[in-house]
JSON list of N, CA and C in Angstrom, two decimals:
[
{"chain": "A", "resi": 1262, "resn": "MET", "atom": "N", "xyz": [-0.28, -23.34, -62.28]},
{"chain": "A", "resi": 1262, "resn": "MET", "atom": "CA", "xyz": [-0.42, -24.68, -61.77]},
{"chain": "A", "resi": 1262, "resn": "MET", "atom": "C", "xyz": [-0.24, -24.65, -60.25]},
{"chain": "A", "resi": 1263, "resn": "GLN", "atom": "N", "xyz": [-1.15, -25.28, -59.54]},
{"chain": "A", "resi": 1263, "resn": "GLN", "atom": "CA", "xyz": [-1.09, -25.32, -58.09]},
{"chain": "A", "resi": 1263, "resn": "GLN", "atom": "C", "xyz": [-0.36, -26.59, -57.65]},
{"chain": "A", "resi": 1264, "resn": "LYS", "atom": "N", "xyz": [0.54, -26.42, -56.70]},
{"chain": "A", "resi": 1264, "resn": "LYS", "atom": "CA", "xyz": [1.31, -27.56, -56.21]},
{"chain": "A", "resi": 1264, "resn": "LYS", "atom": "C", "xyz": [0.52, -28.28, -55.13]},
{"chain": "A", "resi": 1265, "resn": "ASP", "atom": "N", "xyz": [0.69, -29.60, -55.09]},
{"chain": "A", "resi": 1265, "resn": "ASP", "atom": "CA", "xyz": [0.05, -30.43, -54.07]},
{"chain": "A", "resi": 1265, "resn": "ASP", "atom": "C", "xyz": [0.80, -30.26, -52.76]},
{"chain": "A", "resi": 1266, "resn": "LYS", "atom": "N", "xyz": [0.08, -30.05, -51.69]},
{"chain": "A", "resi": 1266, "resn": "LYS", "atom": "CA", "xyz": [0.68, -29.81, -50.37]},
{"chain": "A", "resi": 1266, "resn": "LYS", "atom": "C", "xyz": [1.19, -31.13, -49.77]},
{"chain": "A", "resi": 1267, "resn": "ILE", "atom": "N", "xyz": [2.32, -31.07, -49.09]},
{"chain": "A", "resi": 1267, "resn": "ILE", "atom": "CA", "xyz": [2.86, -32.22, -48.38]},
{"chain": "A", "resi": 1267, "resn": "ILE", "atom": "C", "xyz": [2.36, -32.15, -46.94]},
{"chain": "A", "resi": 1268, "resn": "ILE", "atom": "N", "xyz": [1.80, -33.27, -46.46]},
{"chain": "A", "resi": 1268, "resn": "ILE", "atom": "CA", "xyz": [1.22, -33.30, -45.12]},
{"chain": "A", "resi": 1268, "resn": "ILE", "atom": "C", "xyz": [1.79, -34.46, -44.30]},
{"chain": "A", "resi": 1269, "resn": "GLU", "atom": "N", "xyz": [1.74, -34.29, -42.99]},
{"chain": "A", "resi": 1269, "resn": "GLU", "atom": "CA", "xyz": [2.15, -35.35, -42.06]},
{"chain": "A", "resi": 1269, "resn": "GLU", "atom": "C", "xyz": [0.96, -36.26, -41.79]},
{"chain": "A", "resi": 1270, "resn": "VAL", "atom": "N", "xyz": [1.17, -37.57, -41.93]},
{"chain": "A", "resi": 1270, "resn": "VAL", "atom": "CA", "xyz": [0.07, -38.51, -41.68]},
{"chain": "A", "resi": 1270, "resn": "VAL", "atom": "C", "xyz": [0.34, -39.44, -40.50]},
{"chain": "A", "resi": 1271, "resn": "TYR", "atom": "N", "xyz": [1.57, -39.45, -40.03]},
{"chain": "A", "resi": 1271, "resn": "TYR", "atom": "CA", "xyz": [1.90, -40.34, -38.91]},
{"chain": "A", "resi": 1271, "resn": "TYR", "atom": "C", "xyz": [3.15, -39.81, -38.21]},
{"chain": "A", "resi": 1272, "resn": "SER", "atom": "N", "xyz": [3.17, -39.95, -36.90]},
{"chain": "A", "resi": 1272, "resn": "SER", "atom": "CA", "xyz": [4.35, -39.61, -36.11]},
{"chain": "A", "resi": 1272, "resn": "SER", "atom": "C", "xyz": [4.56, -40.71, -35.09]},
{"chain": "A", "resi": 1273, "resn": "GLY", "atom": "N", "xyz": [5.77, -41.21, -35.01]},
{"chain": "A", "resi": 1273, "resn": "GLY", "atom": "CA", "xyz": [6.06, -42.29, -34.08]},
{"chain": "A", "resi": 1273, "resn": "GLY", "atom": "C", "xyz": [7.54, -42.59, -34.06]},
{"chain": "A", "resi": 1274, "resn": "THR", "atom": "N", "xyz": [7.87, -43.81, -33.64]},
{"chain": "A", "resi": 1274, "resn": "THR", "atom": "CA", "xyz": [9.27, -44.20, -33.62]},
{"chain": "A", "resi": 1274, "resn": "THR", "atom": "C", "xyz": [9.77, -44.39, -35.05]},
{"chain": "A", "resi": 1275, "resn": "LEU", "atom": "N", "xyz": [11.07, -44.38, -35.19]},
{"chain": "A", "resi": 1275, "resn": "LEU", "atom": "CA", "xyz": [11.66, -44.51, -36.51]},
{"chain": "A", "resi": 1275, "resn": "LEU", "atom": "C", "xyz": [11.29, -45.84, -37.16]},
{"chain": "A", "resi": 1276, "resn": "TRP", "atom": "N", "xyz": [11.29, -46.93, -36.39]},
{"chain": "A", "resi": 1276, "resn": "TRP", "atom": "CA", "xyz": [10.98, -48.23, -36.99]},
{"chain": "A", "resi": 1276, "resn": "TRP", "atom": "C", "xyz": [9.52, -48.32, -37.41]},
{"chain": "A", "resi": 1277, "resn": "GLU", "atom": "N", "xyz": [8.60, -47.70, -36.63]},
{"chain": "A", "resi": 1277, "resn": "GLU", "atom": "CA", "xyz": [7.19, -47.69, -37.02]},
{"chain": "A", "resi": 1277, "resn": "GLU", "atom": "C", "xyz": [7.00, -46.88, -38.30]},
{"chain": "A", "resi": 1278, "resn": "ALA", "atom": "N", "xyz": [7.64, -45.72, -38.34]},
{"chain": "A", "resi": 1278, "resn": "ALA", "atom": "CA", "xyz": [7.53, -44.86, -39.51]},
{"chain": "A", "resi": 1278, "resn": "ALA", "atom": "C", "xyz": [8.09, -45.54, -40.75]},
{"chain": "A", "resi": 1279, "resn": "ASP", "atom": "N", "xyz": [9.19, -46.25, -40.59]},
{"chain": "A", "resi": 1279, "resn": "ASP", "atom": "CA", "xyz": [9.80, -46.95, -41.72]},
{"chain": "A", "resi": 1279, "resn": "ASP", "atom": "C", "xyz": [8.90, -48.09, -42.21]},
{"chain": "A", "resi": 1280, "resn": "LEU", "atom": "N", "xyz": [8.27, -48.79, -41.29]},
{"chain": "A", "resi": 1280, "resn": "LEU", "atom": "CA", "xyz": [7.35, -49.86, -41.66]},
{"chain": "A", "resi": 1280, "resn": "LEU", "atom": "C", "xyz": [6.14, -49.30, -42.40]},
{"chain": "A", "resi": 1281, "resn": "LEU", "atom": "N", "xyz": [5.56, -48.22, -41.89]},
{"chain": "A", "resi": 1281, "resn": "LEU", "atom": "CA", "xyz": [4.41, -47.61, -42.55]},
{"chain": "A", "resi": 1281, "resn": "LEU", "atom": "C", "xyz": [4.80, -47.07, -43.92]},
{"chain": "A", "resi": 1282, "resn": "LYS", "atom": "N", "xyz": [5.97, -46.50, -44.03]},
{"chain": "A", "resi": 1282, "resn": "LYS", "atom": "CA", "xyz": [6.46, -46.00, -45.32]},
{"chain": "A", "resi": 1282, "resn": "LYS", "atom": "C", "xyz": [6.50, -47.13, -46.34]},
{"chain": "A", "resi": 1283, "resn": "SER", "atom": "N", "xyz": [7.00, -48.29, -45.95]},
{"chain": "A", "resi": 1283, "resn": "SER", "atom": "CA", "xyz": [7.05, -49.44, -46.85]},
{"chain": "A", "resi": 1283, "resn": "SER", "atom": "C", "xyz": [5.66, -49.88, -47.28]},
{"chain": "A", "resi": 1284, "resn": "ILE", "atom": "N", "xyz": [4.72, -49.88, -46.34]},
{"chain": "A", "resi": 1284, "resn": "ILE", "atom": "CA", "xyz": [3.35, -50.29, -46.65]},
{"chain": "A", "resi": 1284, "resn": "ILE", "atom": "C", "xyz": [2.72, -49.30, -47.63]},
{"chain": "A", "resi": 1285, "resn": "LEU", "atom": "N", "xyz": [2.90, -48.01, -47.39]},
{"chain": "A", "resi": 1285, "resn": "LEU", "atom": "CA", "xyz": [2.34, -46.99, -48.28]},
{"chain": "A", "resi": 1285, "resn": "LEU", "atom": "C", "xyz": [2.96, -47.08, -49.67]},
{"chain": "A", "resi": 1286, "resn": "GLN", "atom": "N", "xyz": [4.27, -47.26, -49.73]},
{"chain": "A", "resi": 1286, "resn": "GLN", "atom": "CA", "xyz": [4.94, -47.37, -51.03]},
{"chain": "A", "resi": 1286, "resn": "GLN", "atom": "C", "xyz": [4.48, -48.60, -51.80]},
{"chain": "A", "resi": 1287, "resn": "SER", "atom": "N", "xyz": [4.18, -49.68, -51.11]},
{"chain": "A", "resi": 1287, "resn": "SER", "atom": "CA", "xyz": [3.69, -50.88, -51.80]},
{"chain": "A", "resi": 1287, "resn": "SER", "atom": "C", "xyz": [2.29, -50.65, -52.38]},
{"chain": "A", "resi": 1288, "resn": "ALA", "atom": "N", "xyz": [1.59, -49.64, -51.86]},
{"chain": "A", "resi": 1288, "resn": "ALA", "atom": "CA", "xyz": [0.27, -49.26, -52.40]},
{"chain": "A", "resi": 1288, "resn": "ALA", "atom": "C", "xyz": [0.41, -48.11, -53.40]},
{"chain": "A", "resi": 1289, "resn": "ASP", "atom": "N", "xyz": [1.63, -47.87, -53.89]},
{"chain": "A", "resi": 1289, "resn": "ASP", "atom": "CA", "xyz": [1.93, -46.81, -54.86]},
{"chain": "A", "resi": 1289, "resn": "ASP", "atom": "C", "xyz": [1.61, -45.41, -54.35]},
{"chain": "A", "resi": 1290, "resn": "ILE", "atom": "N", "xyz": [1.81, -45.19, -53.05]},
{"chain": "A", "resi": 1290, "resn": "ILE", "atom": "CA", "xyz": [1.65, -43.86, -52.47]},
{"chain": "A", "resi": 1290, "resn": "ILE", "atom": "C", "xyz": [3.05, -43.34, -52.17]},
{"chain": "A", "resi": 1291, "resn": "ASP", "atom": "N", "xyz": [3.42, -42.25, -52.84]},
{"chain": "A", "resi": 1291, "resn": "ASP", "atom": "CA", "xyz": [4.73, -41.64, -52.60]},
{"chain": "A", "resi": 1291, "resn": "ASP", "atom": "C", "xyz": [4.77, -41.05, -51.20]},
{"chain": "A", "resi": 1292, "resn": "CYS", "atom": "N", "xyz": [5.85, -41.31, -50.49]},
{"chain": "A", "resi": 1292, "resn": "CYS", "atom": "CA", "xyz": [5.98, -40.80, -49.13]},
{"chain": "A", "resi": 1292, "resn": "CYS", "atom": "C", "xyz": [7.45, -40.75, -48.74]},
{"chain": "A", "resi": 1293, "resn": "PHE", "atom": "N", "xyz": [7.72, -40.05, -47.66]},
{"chain": "A", "resi": 1293, "resn": "PHE", "atom": "CA", "xyz": [9.07, -40.02, -47.11]},
{"chain": "A", "resi": 1293, "resn": "PHE", "atom": "C", "xyz": [8.99, -39.81, -45.61]},
{"chain": "A", "resi": 1294, "resn": "ILE", "atom": "N", "xyz": [10.11, -40.07, -44.94]},
{"chain": "A", "resi": 1294, "resn": "ILE", "atom": "CA", "xyz": [10.18, -39.90, -43.49]},
{"chain": "A", "resi": 1294, "resn": "ILE", "atom": "C", "xyz": [10.95, -38.62, -43.19]},
{"chain": "A", "resi": 1295, "resn": "LYS", "atom": "N", "xyz": [10.35, -37.77, -42.40]},
{"chain": "A", "resi": 1295, "resn": "LYS", "atom": "CA", "xyz": [11.01, -36.54, -41.95]},
{"chain": "A", "resi": 1295, "resn": "LYS", "atom": "C", "xyz": [11.60, -36.81, -40.57]},
{"chain": "A", "resi": 1296, "resn": "ASN", "atom": "N", "xyz": [12.77, -36.29, -40.31]},
{"chain": "A", "resi": 1296, "resn": "ASN", "atom": "CA", "xyz": [13.49, -36.51, -39.05]},
{"chain": "A", "resi": 1296, "resn": "ASN", "atom": "C", "xyz": [13.97, -37.95, -38.92]},
{"chain": "A", "resi": 1297, "resn": "SER", "atom": "N", "xyz": [14.35, -38.57, -40.02]},
{"chain": "A", "resi": 1297, "resn": "SER", "atom": "CA", "xyz": [14.75, -39.98, -40.00]},
{"chain": "A", "resi": 1297, "resn": "SER", "atom": "C", "xyz": [16.17, -40.20, -39.48]},
{"chain": "A", "resi": 1298, "resn": "THR", "atom": "N", "xyz": [16.92, -39.15, -39.26]},
{"chain": "A", "resi": 1298, "resn": "THR", "atom": "CA", "xyz": [18.30, -39.32, -38.79]},
{"chain": "A", "resi": 1298, "resn": "THR", "atom": "C", "xyz": [18.41, -39.26, -37.28]},
{"chain": "A", "resi": 1299, "resn": "LEU", "atom": "N", "xyz": [17.31, -39.24, -36.58]},
{"chain": "A", "resi": 1299, "resn": "LEU", "atom": "CA", "xyz": [17.35, -39.13, -35.12]},
{"chain": "A", "resi": 1299, "resn": "LEU", "atom": "C", "xyz": [18.17, -40.22, -34.46]},
{"chain": "A", "resi": 1300, "resn": "ASN", "atom": "N", "xyz": [18.06, -41.45, -34.94]},
{"chain": "A", "resi": 1300, "resn": "ASN", "atom": "CA", "xyz": [18.74, -42.57, -34.32]},
{"chain": "A", "resi": 1300, "resn": "ASN", "atom": "C", "xyz": [19.92, -43.08, -35.14]},
{"chain": "A", "resi": 1301, "resn": "SER", "atom": "N", "xyz": [20.25, -42.44, -36.22]},
{"chain": "A", "resi": 1301, "resn": "SER", "atom": "CA", "xyz": [21.26, -42.96, -37.13]},
{"chain": "A", "resi": 1301, "resn": "SER", "atom": "C", "xyz": [22.65, -43.06, -36.54]},
{"chain": "A", "resi": 1302, "resn": "TYR", "atom": "N", "xyz": [22.98, -42.18, -35.63]},
{"chain": "A", "resi": 1302, "resn": "TYR", "atom": "CA", "xyz": [24.34, -42.15, -35.12]},
{"chain": "A", "resi": 1302, "resn": "TYR", "atom": "C", "xyz": [24.45, -42.65, -33.68]},
{"chain": "A", "resi": 1303, "resn": "ALA", "atom": "N", "xyz": [23.40, -43.17, -33.15]},
{"chain": "A", "resi": 1303, "resn": "ALA", "atom": "CA", "xyz": [23.40, -43.63, -31.76]},
{"chain": "A", "resi": 1303, "resn": "ALA", "atom": "C", "xyz": [23.93, -45.06, -31.69]},
{"chain": "A", "resi": 1304, "resn": "TYR", "atom": "N", "xyz": [24.70, -45.33, -30.65]},
{"chain": "A", "resi": 1304, "resn": "TYR", "atom": "CA", "xyz": [25.20, -46.69, -30.45]},
{"chain": "A", "resi": 1304, "resn": "TYR", "atom": "C", "xyz": [24.22, -47.53, -29.66]},
{"chain": "A", "resi": 1305, "resn": "GLU", "atom": "N", "xyz": [23.36, -46.89, -28.92]},
{"chain": "A", "resi": 1305, "resn": "GLU", "atom": "CA", "xyz": [22.33, -47.60, -28.16]},
{"chain": "A", "resi": 1305, "resn": "GLU", "atom": "C", "xyz": [20.97, -47.12, -28.63]},
{"chain": "A", "resi": 1306, "resn": "PRO", "atom": "N", "xyz": [19.97, -48.00, -28.56]},
{"chain": "A", "resi": 1306, "resn": "PRO", "atom": "CA", "xyz": [18.63, -47.59, -28.99]},
{"chain": "A", "resi": 1306, "resn": "PRO", "atom": "C", "xyz": [18.11, -46.42, -28.16]},
{"chain": "A", "resi": 1307, "resn": "ILE", "atom": "N", "xyz": [17.49, -45.49, -28.83]},
{"chain": "A", "resi": 1307, "resn": "ILE", "atom": "CA", "xyz": [16.88, -44.35, -28.17]},
{"chain": "A", "resi": 1307, "resn": "ILE", "atom": "C", "xyz": [15.40, -44.36, -28.52]},
{"chain": "A", "resi": 1308, "resn": "ILE", "atom": "N", "xyz": [14.55, -44.22, -27.52]},
{"chain": "A", "resi": 1308, "resn": "ILE", "atom": "CA", "xyz": [13.12, -44.14, -27.80]},
{"chain": "A", "resi": 1308, "resn": "ILE", "atom": "C", "xyz": [12.85, -42.74, -28.31]},
{"chain": "A", "resi": 1309, "resn": "SER", "atom": "N", "xyz": [12.40, -42.65, -29.54]},
{"chain": "A", "resi": 1309, "resn": "SER", "atom": "CA", "xyz": [12.16, -41.36, -30.15]},
{"chain": "A", "resi": 1309, "resn": "SER", "atom": "C", "xyz": [10.83, -41.38, -30.87]},
{"chain": "A", "resi": 1310, "resn": "GLU", "atom": "N", "xyz": [10.03, -40.40, -30.60]},
{"chain": "A", "resi": 1310, "resn": "GLU", "atom": "CA", "xyz": [8.73, -40.29, -31.24]},
{"chain": "A", "resi": 1310, "resn": "GLU", "atom": "C", "xyz": [8.75, -39.22, -32.32]},
{"chain": "A", "resi": 1311, "resn": "GLY", "atom": "N", "xyz": [9.91, -38.87, -32.82]},
{"chain": "A", "resi": 1311, "resn": "GLY", "atom": "CA", "xyz": [10.02, -37.74, -33.73]},
{"chain": "A", "resi": 1311, "resn": "GLY", "atom": "C", "xyz": [10.00, -38.05, -35.20]},
{"chain": "A", "resi": 1312, "resn": "ALA", "atom": "N", "xyz": [9.92, -39.30, -35.61]},
{"chain": "A", "resi": 1312, "resn": "ALA", "atom": "CA", "xyz": [9.92, -39.64, -37.04]},
{"chain": "A", "resi": 1312, "resn": "ALA", "atom": "C", "xyz": [8.51, -39.45, -37.60]},
{"chain": "A", "resi": 1313, "resn": "LYS", "atom": "N", "xyz": [8.41, -38.69, -38.68]},
{"chain": "A", "resi": 1313, "resn": "LYS", "atom": "CA", "xyz": [7.11, -38.37, -39.26]},
{"chain": "A", "resi": 1313, "resn": "LYS", "atom": "C", "xyz": [7.01, -38.90, -40.69]},
{"chain": "A", "resi": 1314, "resn": "VAL", "atom": "N", "xyz": [5.88, -39.50, -41.02]},
{"chain": "A", "resi": 1314, "resn": "VAL", "atom": "CA", "xyz": [5.64, -39.97, -42.38]},
{"chain": "A", "resi": 1314, "resn": "VAL", "atom": "C", "xyz": [4.88, -38.87, -43.12]},
{"chain": "A", "resi": 1315, "resn": "MET", "atom": "N", "xyz": [5.41, -38.46, -44.26]},
{"chain": "A", "resi": 1315, "resn": "MET", "atom": "CA", "xyz": [4.85, -37.36, -45.04]},
{"chain": "A", "resi": 1315, "resn": "MET", "atom": "C", "xyz": [4.37, -37.89, -46.39]},
{"chain": "A", "resi": 1316, "resn": "ILE", "atom": "N", "xyz": [3.20, -37.40, -46.83]},
{"chain": "A", "resi": 1316, "resn": "ILE", "atom": "CA", "xyz": [2.65, -37.77, -48.14]},
{"chain": "A", "resi": 1316, "resn": "ILE", "atom": "C", "xyz": [2.09, -36.52, -48.81]},
{"chain": "A", "resi": 1317, "resn": "LEU", "atom": "N", "xyz": [1.67, -36.67, -50.07]},
{"chain": "A", "resi": 1317, "resn": "LEU", "atom": "CA", "xyz": [0.97, -35.59, -50.75]},
{"chain": "A", "resi": 1317, "resn": "LEU", "atom": "C", "xyz": [-0.48, -35.58, -50.30]},
{"chain": "A", "resi": 1318, "resn": "ASN", "atom": "N", "xyz": [-1.04, -34.39, -50.16]},
{"chain": "A", "resi": 1318, "resn": "ASN", "atom": "CA", "xyz": [-2.42, -34.24, -49.73]},
{"chain": "A", "resi": 1318, "resn": "ASN", "atom": "C", "xyz": [-3.38, -35.00, -50.66]},
{"chain": "A", "resi": 1319, "resn": "SER", "atom": "N", "xyz": [-3.07, -35.07, -51.93]},
{"chain": "A", "resi": 1319, "resn": "SER", "atom": "CA", "xyz": [-3.95, -35.76, -52.89]},
{"chain": "A", "resi": 1319, "resn": "SER", "atom": "C", "xyz": [-4.02, -37.26, -52.64]},
{"chain": "A", "resi": 1320, "resn": "ASP", "atom": "N", "xyz": [-3.07, -37.82, -51.90]},
{"chain": "A", "resi": 1320, "resn": "ASP", "atom": "CA", "xyz": [-3.06, -39.25, -51.58]},
{"chain": "A", "resi": 1320, "resn": "ASP", "atom": "C", "xyz": [-3.72, -39.56, -50.24]},
{"chain": "A", "resi": 1321, "resn": "MET", "atom": "N", "xyz": [-4.22, -38.55, -49.56]},
{"chain": "A", "resi": 1321, "resn": "MET", "atom": "CA", "xyz": [-4.71, -38.72, -48.19]},
{"chain": "A", "resi": 1321, "resn": "MET", "atom": "C", "xyz": [-5.86, -39.72, -48.09]},
{"chain": "A", "resi": 1322, "resn": "GLU", "atom": "N", "xyz": [-6.81, -39.66, -48.99]},
{"chain": "A", "resi": 1322, "resn": "GLU", "atom": "CA", "xyz": [-7.98, -40.55, -48.91]},
{"chain": "A", "resi": 1322, "resn": "GLU", "atom": "C", "xyz": [-7.58, -42.02, -48.92]},
{"chain": "A", "resi": 1323, "resn": "GLU", "atom": "N", "xyz": [-6.73, -42.38, -49.85]},
{"chain": "A", "resi": 1323, "resn": "GLU", "atom": "CA", "xyz": [-6.27, -43.77, -49.95]},
{"chain": "A", "resi": 1323, "resn": "GLU", "atom": "C", "xyz": [-5.36, -44.14, -48.77]},
{"chain": "A", "resi": 1324, "resn": "ALA", "atom": "N", "xyz": [-4.50, -43.22, -48.39]},
{"chain": "A", "resi": 1324, "resn": "ALA", "atom": "CA", "xyz": [-3.56, -43.47, -47.30]},
{"chain": "A", "resi": 1324, "resn": "ALA", "atom": "C", "xyz": [-4.27, -43.63, -45.96]},
{"chain": "A", "resi": 1325, "resn": "ARG", "atom": "N", "xyz": [-5.36, -42.91, -45.77]},
{"chain": "A", "resi": 1325, "resn": "ARG", "atom": "CA", "xyz": [-6.09, -42.96, -44.50]},
{"chain": "A", "resi": 1325, "resn": "ARG", "atom": "C", "xyz": [-6.52, -44.38, -44.16]},
{"chain": "A", "resi": 1326, "resn": "LYS", "atom": "N", "xyz": [-7.02, -45.11, -45.14]},
{"chain": "A", "resi": 1326, "resn": "LYS", "atom": "CA", "xyz": [-7.46, -46.49, -44.92]},
{"chain": "A", "resi": 1326, "resn": "LYS", "atom": "C", "xyz": [-6.29, -47.38, -44.49]},
{"chain": "A", "resi": 1327, "resn": "ILE", "atom": "N", "xyz": [-5.17, -47.20, -45.15]},
{"chain": "A", "resi": 1327, "resn": "ILE", "atom": "CA", "xyz": [-3.98, -47.99, -44.85]},
{"chain": "A", "resi": 1327, "resn": "ILE", "atom": "C", "xyz": [-3.46, -47.66, -43.45]},
{"chain": "A", "resi": 1328, "resn": "ILE", "atom": "N", "xyz": [-3.44, -46.39, -43.11]},
{"chain": "A", "resi": 1328, "resn": "ILE", "atom": "CA", "xyz": [-2.94, -45.96, -41.80]},
{"chain": "A", "resi": 1328, "resn": "ILE", "atom": "C", "xyz": [-3.84, -46.45, -40.68]},
{"chain": "A", "resi": 1329, "resn": "GLU", "atom": "N", "xyz": [-5.15, -46.42, -40.89]},
{"chain": "A", "resi": 1329, "resn": "GLU", "atom": "CA", "xyz": [-6.08, -46.94, -39.88]},
{"chain": "A", "resi": 1329, "resn": "GLU", "atom": "C", "xyz": [-5.83, -48.42, -39.61]},
{"chain": "A", "resi": 1330, "resn": "GLY", "atom": "N", "xyz": [-5.62, -49.19, -40.67]},
{"chain": "A", "resi": 1330, "resn": "GLY", "atom": "CA", "xyz": [-5.29, -50.61, -40.51]},
{"chain": "A", "resi": 1330, "resn": "GLY", "atom": "C", "xyz": [-3.97, -50.81, -39.80]},
{"chain": "A", "resi": 1331, "resn": "PHE", "atom": "N", "xyz": [-2.99, -49.97, -40.12]},
{"chain": "A", "resi": 1331, "resn": "PHE", "atom": "CA", "xyz": [-1.68, -50.04, -39.48]},
{"chain": "A", "resi": 1331, "resn": "PHE", "atom": "C", "xyz": [-1.80, -49.77, -37.98]},
{"chain": "A", "resi": 1332, "resn": "ARG", "atom": "N", "xyz": [-2.56, -48.76, -37.61]},
{"chain": "A", "resi": 1332, "resn": "ARG", "atom": "CA", "xyz": [-2.74, -48.42, -36.18]},
{"chain": "A", "resi": 1332, "resn": "ARG", "atom": "C", "xyz": [-3.47, -49.53, -35.44]},
{"chain": "A", "resi": 1333, "resn": "LYS", "atom": "N", "xyz": [-4.50, -50.12, -36.07]},
{"chain": "A", "resi": 1333, "resn": "LYS", "atom": "CA", "xyz": [-5.25, -51.20, -35.43]},
{"chain": "A", "resi": 1333, "resn": "LYS", "atom": "C", "xyz": [-4.35, -52.41, -35.20]},
{"chain": "A", "resi": 1334, "resn": "SER", "atom": "N", "xyz": [-3.55, -52.77, -36.19]},
{"chain": "A", "resi": 1334, "resn": "SER", "atom": "CA", "xyz": [-2.67, -53.93, -36.04]},
{"chain": "A", "resi": 1334, "resn": "SER", "atom": "C", "xyz": [-1.59, -53.66, -35.00]},
{"chain": "A", "resi": 1335, "resn": "ALA", "atom": "N", "xyz": [-1.14, -52.42, -34.88]},
{"chain": "A", "resi": 1335, "resn": "ALA", "atom": "CA", "xyz": [-0.13, -52.07, -33.88]},
{"chain": "A", "resi": 1335, "resn": "ALA", "atom": "C", "xyz": [-0.71, -52.20, -32.47]},
{"chain": "A", "resi": 1336, "resn": "LYS", "atom": "N", "xyz": [-1.96, -51.83, -32.29]},
{"chain": "A", "resi": 1336, "resn": "LYS", "atom": "CA", "xyz": [-2.60, -51.95, -30.98]},
{"chain": "A", "resi": 1336, "resn": "LYS", "atom": "C", "xyz": [-2.79, -53.41, -30.58]},
{"chain": "A", "resi": 1337, "resn": "LYS", "atom": "N", "xyz": [-3.07, -54.27, -31.55]},
{"chain": "A", "resi": 1337, "resn": "LYS", "atom": "CA", "xyz": [-3.24, -55.70, -31.27]},
{"chain": "A", "resi": 1337, "resn": "LYS", "atom": "C", "xyz": [-1.95, -56.32, -30.79]},
{"chain": "A", "resi": 1338, "resn": "GLU", "atom": "N", "xyz": [-0.81, -55.82, -31.28]},
{"chain": "A", "resi": 1338, "resn": "GLU", "atom": "CA", "xyz": [0.50, -56.37, -30.92]},
{"chain": "A", "resi": 1338, "resn": "GLU", "atom": "C", "xyz": [0.88, -56.02, -29.49]},
{"chain": "A", "resi": 1339, "resn": "ILE", "atom": "N", "xyz": [0.33, -54.94, -28.96]},
{"chain": "A", "resi": 1339, "resn": "ILE", "atom": "CA", "xyz": [0.70, -54.49, -27.61]},
{"chain": "A", "resi": 1339, "resn": "ILE", "atom": "C", "xyz": [0.06, -55.30, -26.58]}
]
């Protein structure tokens, strides 16, 4: 049996990664955040681009559409 590869689909701030994780999970796409403890112990906000959203490669096709929409809406907010 071949295992499904885990891939990175997004890298950004912790709050962006957490928001995208919630959106993906609501679409029944299993995912997790790698490097999520970067800001956990800080008393002041730190700008960090190190939080990565990871999914299974088999979910990439469906996740790609969601991520594209997420990126477009993020650009509109700026």
